[in-house]
Amino acid sequence: MTQTQKKKSNDSSAKKHTKESASPKSPSNGDASQEAQSKGPAMFSASQKQASAPTDQRLVSGGRNENGRLGVHKTYKMWVGGKFIRSEQGRVLSLRNAEGDLVTHYVRASRKDLRDAVGAARSAQAGWSARSAFNRSQILFRAAEMIEARRETLIARLQEHARMTVEQAALEVDGAADRMFWYAGWTDKYVQVLSSVNPVATPFFNFTIPEPTGVVAIFAPENSPLLGLVSMIAPVILSGNTCVVVVENIAPTLAVELSEILATSDFPGGVVNLLTGLRDELQPHAVHHMDINAIASCGGNEAQRRSIQEAACESVKRVHFFEQPNSLEAWAAEDQQSLYWIVPFIEWKTAWHPIGV
Amino acid sequence: MTTKTQEEKASTRDMAGLLFGDLWDYAPAPESTEHVRYAQRYGHFINGQFVDGKDYFPTINPATEEVIAEFAAADEAEVDRAVQAARNAYDGVWSKMKPAERAKYIYRIGRLIQEKARELSILETMDGGKPIRESRDVDVPLVAAHFLYYAGWADKLQYAFPGARVSSLGVAGQVIPWNFPLLMAAWKVAPALAAGNTVVLKPAETTPLTAMKLAEICQEADLPPGVVNIVNGAGRTGAAIVNHPQIDKVAFTGSTDVGKIIQRAIAGTHKRLTLELGGKGANIIFEDAAIDQAVEGIIQGIFFNQGHVCCAGSRLLVQESVVDEVVQKLRIRMESLRVGDPLDKNTDIGAINSRAQLEKIHELVQSGVDEGAKLYQSSCSLPERGFFYRPSVFTEVAQSHRIAQEEIFGPVLSVLTFRTPEEAMKKANNTPYGLSAGIWSDKGSKLFSVAGAIRAGVVWGNTYNQFDPASPFGGYKESGFGREGGLHGLKPYLEVR
């Protein structure tokens, strides 16, 4: 299904990435990060701060806590097909703080990772949409519960990784939980609200119902690593779509945190697949992929939006651009959730049957 | 018409099955064309006026190959004039008009179409080749019904989308095909106007006649100038509409190839898009179906409008246990189809729309023969002039054959078989298209289950090719996106937030 994908991943796009080029250890990013990835513990030496045993616990996950205990390092992986994976290419990117110190690495997904994720999403789609709407709603509600349960952790992570104040972080996390809760409730209602029985002039029973479009590629917002992500994913999956999410934003690690939340909410593997990496590298492969039915994009530049639209025609993909709110408060506002955000990713099926004896 | 030898009649009756009364031939019963009026030459309809064009091309009657009239092909400048007229009408009049008054204008158009129904039917048949029985009983009544249906929506838009605010988009550029010329114009124009937009419409170059009659009706309805503009022409004209920077919304019905070009063309713009593209509809016959009714449904599914139907049931999937019976009854029924003068009230299958389309059908049928499928054609005789094609059915068709994958857009049916419902669903979905499907079974639970599994926008259970203005129509996958008809057909013409 993917013959028409473009040939090579574009490494030059990666070099433009500011986080990567800021890395002192990455003259040619691919090799350096491969090394960091393949020699597990050597990863610590990638941070020059590591040697001087940081007292600030926000540096390098697994730093010392207030009791002086050295924490356990966490590797931020991607979530594909229900499994937490590293990239098949073994490349990572670095998340740095304002001073340029390494905070953590995260995975730089490859073209192959993207294709694997599309495969996982396709495999999961029929089963997910075949579940009862009630069951899907229970799973989304459960995800809201899990966000709530991890509230403190997420707030801490947003402070560390997204450089938010504690107030901003709380707004982001609470907004994410509330948004997931709001959409969860739509799961077993949107069909009722959007369906119709059509009064045709002939003796037929005629009705129209919404059905999921299929596999949706999501390009995540740049400025809201948790709330923005939930705002994009929830309306797509609640109807029975599965998705592949490409995350390049101020703190892609929050997408990994979200995947750990979703993984403990009874989502079947493959319903949500989260890839961290570079949008410019992954987008061409996603938009030319013949087994993706629709694209949801938030943010991005003019050229990225245009290339999505141009490539979408190859398999008549549905394309929907979400305008990116420019503040956390705007993301959290009620006008950022809508029944009509479900609609771009559903199809209408109209059925006819004769009436007679 | 079809004159059969005694021998042929006897052999037909020897075949066990249905007898449709082939003992007598029908006397010719052509519809009179005396009272229809049309000009010998048409330019465009811009800002409420018929205006002259520059380059003219003829439109012919495909049943006689005689020229009916000449039509101008609009260039970029003429399209620009039409778009400006639509823009001015939108800004100055239509978007400011009380919705209840918009409703009354649209209603007038519907009523005027009803009043002129006979003339429109005859012109539609002359220009496009479809049987008068269909243009009179299907196309034109649906055209009127479509305007009347959407007239009522114009002042009730706030009820269509709960919890949302709706607003019109601006100028809609609409490009329509030749298979249902006036009906497609209605599907495009009526919801666009009801939602408060103005339009620039381009009819197909082989069937522009009735669109000019629609323009006349807009004049007679005293529709404010510029609300509906109609430009004639072919691909270049269509491209000029799609690419015009002041178009806010593009609606296209036609081939998937052209739809893809349009989707690419609007990249980087703010234009909204709906596409209603090709199809390769599966018509699935289960062994527990009422076979005689199913055979009628198969005929309706593939031979309606000479098979020039995007949602035609062109892939027949028959359960193996009944395939012999179904195919035999189908052949007998096909023998009774009357092919000929489209204006004759007894004609079932009229003329193929154009020479180019006829050649395409010949080419695809030849590919079916070359690839090893078995061809059966009706023994009917064809008129000496005009573009006609025999009702045809291929058996022993494989999924990989071109005739099972590509849209033929003619009276040619491909028969495939299946053993289990699962296999039927799989085969039905084994296509990039997803416009329509038919399911024939007497078991309700089976109907619901298969209807749910098929990825298609319209599913007919124990019927086929039914249409209604209240019923949304449109495709999944590469058959396009957006819906036309019903409440759902309003949305593509509105900003909903």
PDB file of C-alpha atoms in Angstrom, chain A residues 141-327:
ATOM      1  CA  PHE A 141     -13.539   8.103  30.641  1.00  0.00           C
ATOM      2  CA  ARG A 142     -10.892   5.862  32.130  1.00  0.00           C
ATOM      3  CA  ALA A 143      -8.231   7.904  30.325  1.00  0.00           C
ATOM      4  CA  ALA A 144      -9.611  11.050  31.946  1.00  0.00           C
ATOM      5  CA  GLU A 145      -9.404   9.293  35.314  1.00  0.00           C
ATOM      6  CA  MET A 146      -5.805   8.354  34.662  1.00  0.00           C
ATOM      7  CA  ILE A 147      -4.858  11.917  33.739  1.00  0.00           C
ATOM      8  CA  GLU A 148      -6.435  13.009  36.992  1.00  0.00           C
ATOM      9  CA  ALA A 149      -4.595  10.318  38.930  1.00  0.00           C
ATOM     10  CA  ARG A 150      -1.259  11.427  37.522  1.00  0.00           C
ATOM     11  CA  ARG A 151      -1.969  15.093  37.994  1.00  0.00           C
ATOM     12  CA  GLU A 152       1.019  15.858  40.224  1.00  0.00           C
ATOM     13  CA  THR A 153       3.453  13.969  38.031  1.00  0.00           C
ATOM     14  CA  LEU A 154       2.206  15.678  34.900  1.00  0.00           C
ATOM     15  CA  ILE A 155       2.400  19.106  36.485  1.00  0.00           C
ATOM     16  CA  ALA A 156       5.979  18.410  37.558  1.00  0.00           C
ATOM     17  CA  ARG A 157       6.858  17.133  34.087  1.00  0.00           C
ATOM     18  CA  LEU A 158       5.361  20.183  32.396  1.00  0.00           C
ATOM     19  CA  GLN A 159       7.418  22.410  34.670  1.00  0.00           C
ATOM     20  CA  GLU A 160      10.576  20.449  33.951  1.00  0.00           C
ATOM     21  CA  HIS A 161      10.110  19.742  30.278  1.00  0.00           C
ATOM     22  CA  ALA A 162       7.850  22.498  28.971  1.00  0.00           C
ATOM     23  CA  ARG A 163       9.213  25.233  31.258  1.00  0.00           C
ATOM     24  CA  MET A 164       5.742  26.050  32.515  1.00  0.00           C
ATOM     25  CA  THR A 165       4.988  27.670  35.841  1.00  0.00           C
ATOM     26  CA  VAL A 166       3.080  25.512  38.264  1.00  0.00           C
ATOM     27  CA  GLU A 167      -0.084  27.492  37.517  1.00  0.00           C
ATOM     28  CA  GLN A 168       0.312  27.025  33.780  1.00  0.00           C
ATOM     29  CA  ALA A 169       1.041  23.358  34.230  1.00  0.00           C
ATOM     30  CA  ALA A 170      -2.061  22.883  36.371  1.00  0.00           C
ATOM     31  CA  LEU A 171      -4.178  24.600  33.752  1.00  0.00           C
ATOM     32  CA  GLU A 172      -2.754  22.320  31.086  1.00  0.00           C
ATOM     33  CA  VAL A 173      -3.295  19.121  33.060  1.00  0.00           C
ATOM     34  CA  ASP A 174      -6.747  19.964  34.365  1.00  0.00           C
ATOM     35  CA  GLY A 175      -7.745  21.102  30.906  1.00  0.00           C
ATOM     36  CA  ALA A 176      -6.544  17.807  29.462  1.00  0.00           C
ATOM     37  CA  ALA A 177      -8.511  15.750  31.982  1.00  0.00           C
ATOM     38  CA  ASP A 178     -11.647  17.814  31.458  1.00  0.00           C
ATOM     39  CA  ARG A 179     -11.342  17.660  27.700  1.00  0.00           C
ATOM     40  CA  MET A 180     -10.932  13.900  27.685  1.00  0.00           C
ATOM     41  CA  PHE A 181     -13.920  13.643  30.025  1.00  0.00           C
ATOM     42  CA  TRP A 182     -16.009  15.898  27.762  1.00  0.00           C
ATOM     43  CA  TYR A 183     -15.284  13.931  24.601  1.00  0.00           C
ATOM     44  CA  ALA A 184     -15.688  10.606  26.412  1.00  0.00           C
ATOM     45  CA  GLY A 185     -19.299  11.537  26.992  1.00  0.00           C
ATOM     46  CA  TRP A 186     -19.843  12.143  23.274  1.00  0.00           C
ATOM     47  CA  THR A 187     -18.814   8.620  22.339  1.00  0.00           C
ATOM     48  CA  ASP A 188     -22.254   7.113  22.823  1.00  0.00           C
ATOM     49  CA  LYS A 189     -24.182  10.264  21.878  1.00  0.00           C
ATOM     50  CA  TYR A 190     -22.746  11.768  18.733  1.00  0.00           C
ATOM     51  CA  VAL A 191     -24.366   9.113  16.545  1.00  0.00           C
ATOM     52  CA  GLN A 192     -27.741   9.954  17.956  1.00  0.00           C
ATOM     53  CA  VAL A 193     -27.285  13.692  17.518  1.00  0.00           C
ATOM     54  CA  LEU A 194     -25.834  13.527  14.013  1.00  0.00           C
ATOM     55  CA  SER A 195     -27.946  10.729  12.522  1.00  0.00           C
ATOM     56  CA  SER A 196     -31.166  11.247  10.663  1.00  0.00           C
ATOM     57  CA  VAL A 197     -34.167   9.364   9.429  1.00  0.00           C
ATOM     58  CA  ASN A 198     -34.893  10.873   6.052  1.00  0.00           C
ATOM     59  CA  PRO A 199     -38.478  11.392   4.918  1.00  0.00           C
ATOM     60  CA  VAL A 200     -38.168  10.249   1.317  1.00  0.00           C
ATOM     61  CA  ALA A 201     -41.158  10.506  -1.000  1.00  0.00           C
ATOM     62  CA  THR A 202     -41.192   6.824  -1.944  1.00  0.00           C
ATOM     63  CA  PRO A 203     -42.088   3.824   0.247  1.00  0.00           C
ATOM     64  CA  PHE A 204     -38.634   3.287   1.675  1.00  0.00           C
ATOM     65  CA  PHE A 205     -37.152   3.429   5.118  1.00  0.00           C
ATOM     66  CA  ASN A 206     -34.146   5.693   4.757  1.00  0.00           C
ATOM     67  CA  PHE A 207     -31.627   6.684   7.370  1.00  0.00           C
ATOM     68  CA  THR A 208     -28.181   8.233   7.606  1.00  0.00           C
ATOM     69  CA  ILE A 209     -25.606   7.372  10.252  1.00  0.00           C
ATOM     70  CA  PRO A 210     -22.014   8.448  10.886  1.00  0.00           C
ATOM     71  CA  GLU A 211     -19.188   5.918  10.723  1.00  0.00           C
ATOM     72  CA  PRO A 212     -15.479   6.355  11.415  1.00  0.00           C
ATOM     73  CA  THR A 213     -13.301   7.296   8.441  1.00  0.00           C
ATOM     74  CA  GLY A 214     -10.539   4.820   9.301  1.00  0.00           C
ATOM     75  CA  VAL A 215      -6.906   5.632  10.026  1.00  0.00           C
ATOM     76  CA  VAL A 216      -6.154   9.266  10.794  1.00  0.00           C
ATOM     77  CA  ALA A 217      -2.727  10.887  10.855  1.00  0.00           C
ATOM     78  CA  ILE A 218      -2.524  13.650  13.438  1.00  0.00           C
ATOM     79  CA  PHE A 219       0.106  16.381  13.462  1.00  0.00           C
ATOM     80  CA  ALA A 220       0.099  17.579  17.031  1.00  0.00           C
ATOM     81  CA  PRO A 221       0.010  21.176  18.197  1.00  0.00           C
ATOM     82  CA  GLU A 222       3.314  22.815  19.026  1.00  0.00           C
ATOM     83  CA  ASN A 223       2.442  24.904  22.059  1.00  0.00           C
ATOM     84  CA  SER A 224       0.278  22.669  24.213  1.00  0.00           C
ATOM     85  CA  PRO A 225       1.988  19.327  24.784  1.00  0.00           C
ATOM     86  CA  LEU A 226      -0.785  17.678  26.775  1.00  0.00           C
ATOM     87  CA  LEU A 227      -4.067  19.569  26.478  1.00  0.00           C
ATOM     88  CA  GLY A 228      -3.519  20.254  22.797  1.00  0.00           C
ATOM     89  CA  LEU A 229      -2.682  16.625  22.192  1.00  0.00           C
ATOM     90  CA  VAL A 230      -5.801  15.383  23.989  1.00  0.00           C
ATOM     91  CA  SER A 231      -7.883  17.968  22.102  1.00  0.00           C
ATOM     92  CA  MET A 232      -6.713  16.482  18.807  1.00  0.00           C
ATOM     93  CA  ILE A 233      -6.796  12.784  19.672  1.00  0.00           C
ATOM     94  CA  ALA A 234     -10.074  12.455  21.567  1.00  0.00           C
ATOM     95  CA  PRO A 235     -12.498  13.621  18.839  1.00  0.00           C
ATOM     96  CA  VAL A 236     -10.713  11.439  16.296  1.00  0.00           C
ATOM     97  CA  ILE A 237     -10.745   8.155  18.195  1.00  0.00           C
ATOM     98  CA  LEU A 238     -14.068   8.334  19.988  1.00  0.00           C
ATOM     99  CA  SER A 239     -15.971   7.462  16.826  1.00  0.00           C
ATOM    100  CA  GLY A 240     -13.881   4.366  16.143  1.00  0.00           C
ATOM    101  CA  ASN A 241     -11.000   5.793  14.132  1.00  0.00           C
ATOM    102  CA  THR A 242      -7.470   4.832  14.994  1.00  0.00           C
ATOM    103  CA  CYS A 243      -4.623   7.296  14.721  1.00  0.00           C
ATOM    104  CA  VAL A 244      -0.949   7.840  14.218  1.00  0.00           C
ATOM    105  CA  VAL A 245       0.184  10.983  16.004  1.00  0.00           C
ATOM    106  CA  VAL A 246       3.348  12.811  15.013  1.00  0.00           C
ATOM    107  CA  VAL A 247       4.581  14.943  17.879  1.00  0.00           C
ATOM    108  CA  GLU A 248       7.092  17.744  17.503  1.00  0.00           C
ATOM    109  CA  ASN A 249       6.466  20.396  20.100  1.00  0.00           C
ATOM    110  CA  ILE A 250       7.844  22.181  23.125  1.00  0.00           C
ATOM    111  CA  ALA A 251       7.842  18.969  25.176  1.00  0.00           C
ATOM    112  CA  PRO A 252       7.319  15.758  23.214  1.00  0.00           C
ATOM    113  CA  THR A 253       7.952  13.772  26.388  1.00  0.00           C
ATOM    114  CA  LEU A 254       4.452  14.704  27.524  1.00  0.00           C
ATOM    115  CA  ALA A 255       3.125  12.682  24.595  1.00  0.00           C
ATOM    116  CA  VAL A 256       4.997   9.743  26.045  1.00  0.00           C
ATOM    117  CA  GLU A 257       3.478  10.442  29.438  1.00  0.00           C
ATOM    118  CA  LEU A 258       0.076  10.520  27.772  1.00  0.00           C
ATOM    119  CA  SER A 259       0.727   7.213  26.064  1.00  0.00           C
ATOM    120  CA  GLU A 260       1.469   5.680  29.474  1.00  0.00           C
ATOM    121  CA  ILE A 261      -1.874   7.016  30.628  1.00  0.00           C
ATOM    122  CA  LEU A 262      -3.697   5.628  27.615  1.00  0.00           C
ATOM    123  CA  ALA A 263      -1.922   2.299  28.012  1.00  0.00           C
ATOM    124  CA  THR A 264      -3.421   1.939  31.471  1.00  0.00           C
ATOM    125  CA  SER A 265      -6.906   2.906  30.309  1.00  0.00           C
ATOM    126  CA  ASP A 266      -7.704  -0.329  28.453  1.00  0.00           C
ATOM    127  CA  PHE A 267      -7.127   1.064  24.982  1.00  0.00           C
ATOM    128  CA  PRO A 268      -6.478  -1.843  22.641  1.00  0.00           C
ATOM    129  CA  GLY A 269      -2.995  -1.662  21.151  1.00  0.00           C
ATOM    130  CA  GLY A 270      -2.818   0.357  17.948  1.00  0.00           C
ATOM    131  CA  VAL A 271      -5.798   2.636  18.530  1.00  0.00           C
ATOM    132  CA  VAL A 272      -3.450   5.489  19.383  1.00  0.00           C
ATOM    133  CA  ASN A 273       0.121   5.387  18.128  1.00  0.00           C
ATOM    134  CA  LEU A 274       2.384   8.168  19.311  1.00  0.00           C
ATOM    135  CA  LEU A 275       5.565   9.010  17.450  1.00  0.00           C
ATOM    136  CA  THR A 276       7.992  11.659  18.607  1.00  0.00           C
ATOM    137  CA  GLY A 277      10.321  13.112  16.043  1.00  0.00           C
ATOM    138  CA  LEU A 278      10.581  15.727  13.368  1.00  0.00           C
ATOM    139  CA  ARG A 279       7.473  16.707  11.507  1.00  0.00           C
ATOM    140  CA  ASP A 280       9.403  17.733   8.420  1.00  0.00           C
ATOM    141  CA  GLU A 281      10.958  14.299   8.252  1.00  0.00           C
ATOM    142  CA  LEU A 282       7.805  12.274   8.908  1.00  0.00           C
ATOM    143  CA  GLN A 283       5.092  14.331   7.254  1.00  0.00           C
ATOM    144  CA  PRO A 284       5.977  13.511   3.635  1.00  0.00           C
ATOM    145  CA  HIS A 285       5.735   9.796   4.391  1.00  0.00           C
ATOM    146  CA  ALA A 286       2.426  10.217   6.175  1.00  0.00           C
ATOM    147  CA  VAL A 287       0.745  12.341   3.549  1.00  0.00           C
ATOM    148  CA  HIS A 288       1.769  10.044   0.702  1.00  0.00           C
ATOM    149  CA  HIS A 289       0.820   6.902   2.626  1.00  0.00           C
ATOM    150  CA  MET A 290      -2.016   5.215   0.741  1.00  0.00           C
ATOM    151  CA  ASP A 291      -3.457   3.526   3.826  1.00  0.00           C
ATOM    152  CA  ILE A 292      -4.140   6.719   5.744  1.00  0.00           C
ATOM    153  CA  ASN A 293      -7.689   7.968   5.263  1.00  0.00           C
ATOM    154  CA  ALA A 294      -7.569  11.389   6.831  1.00  0.00           C
ATOM    155  CA  ILE A 295      -5.185  13.985   8.165  1.00  0.00           C
ATOM    156  CA  ALA A 296      -5.712  16.278  11.135  1.00  0.00           C
ATOM    157  CA  SER A 297      -3.171  19.024  11.452  1.00  0.00           C
ATOM    158  CA  CYS A 298      -2.664  21.704  14.047  1.00  0.00           C
ATOM    159  CA  GLY A 299      -0.041  24.376  13.745  1.00  0.00           C
ATOM    160  CA  GLY A 300       2.669  23.813  11.199  1.00  0.00           C
ATOM    161  CA  ASN A 301       3.871  26.331   8.697  1.00  0.00           C
ATOM    162  CA  GLU A 302       2.410  27.394   5.383  1.00  0.00           C
ATOM    163  CA  ALA A 303       4.596  24.986   3.405  1.00  0.00           C
ATOM    164  CA  GLN A 304       3.652  22.052   5.621  1.00  0.00           C
ATOM    165  CA  ARG A 305      -0.034  22.806   5.271  1.00  0.00           C
ATOM    166  CA  ARG A 306       0.271  23.129   1.531  1.00  0.00           C
ATOM    167  CA  SER A 307       2.162  19.884   1.137  1.00  0.00           C
ATOM    168  CA  ILE A 308      -0.509  18.047   3.127  1.00  0.00           C
ATOM    169  CA  GLN A 309      -3.204  19.335   0.799  1.00  0.00           C
ATOM    170  CA  GLU A 310      -1.229  18.566  -2.320  1.00  0.00           C
ATOM    171  CA  ALA A 311      -0.389  15.021  -1.374  1.00  0.00           C
ATOM    172  CA  ALA A 312      -3.800  14.231   0.066  1.00  0.00           C
ATOM    173  CA  CYS A 313      -5.301  13.994  -3.400  1.00  0.00           C
ATOM    174  CA  GLU A 314      -3.377  10.811  -4.197  1.00  0.00           C
ATOM    175  CA  SER A 315      -5.875   8.753  -2.238  1.00  0.00           C
ATOM    176  CA  VAL A 316      -8.524  11.448  -1.717  1.00  0.00           C
ATOM    177  CA  LYS A 317      -7.653  11.867   1.951  1.00  0.00           C
ATOM    178  CA  ARG A 318      -9.865  13.990   4.123  1.00  0.00           C
ATOM    179  CA  VAL A 319      -7.868  16.928   5.449  1.00  0.00           C
ATOM    180  CA  HIS A 320      -8.767  19.097   8.380  1.00  0.00           C
ATOM    181  CA  PHE A 321      -6.700  21.944   9.764  1.00  0.00           C
ATOM    182  CA  PHE A 322      -7.249  23.012  13.326  1.00  0.00           C
ATOM    183  CA  GLU A 323      -6.268  26.539  14.129  1.00  0.00           C
ATOM    184  CA  GLN A 324      -3.765  26.579  16.925  1.00  0.00           C
ATOM    185  CA  PRO A 325      -4.849  28.717  19.867  1.00  0.00           C
ATOM    186  CA  ASN A 326      -2.005  31.000  20.913  1.00  0.00           C
ATOM    187  CA  SER A 327      -2.263  30.657  24.662  1.00  0.00           C
TER     188      SER A 327
END
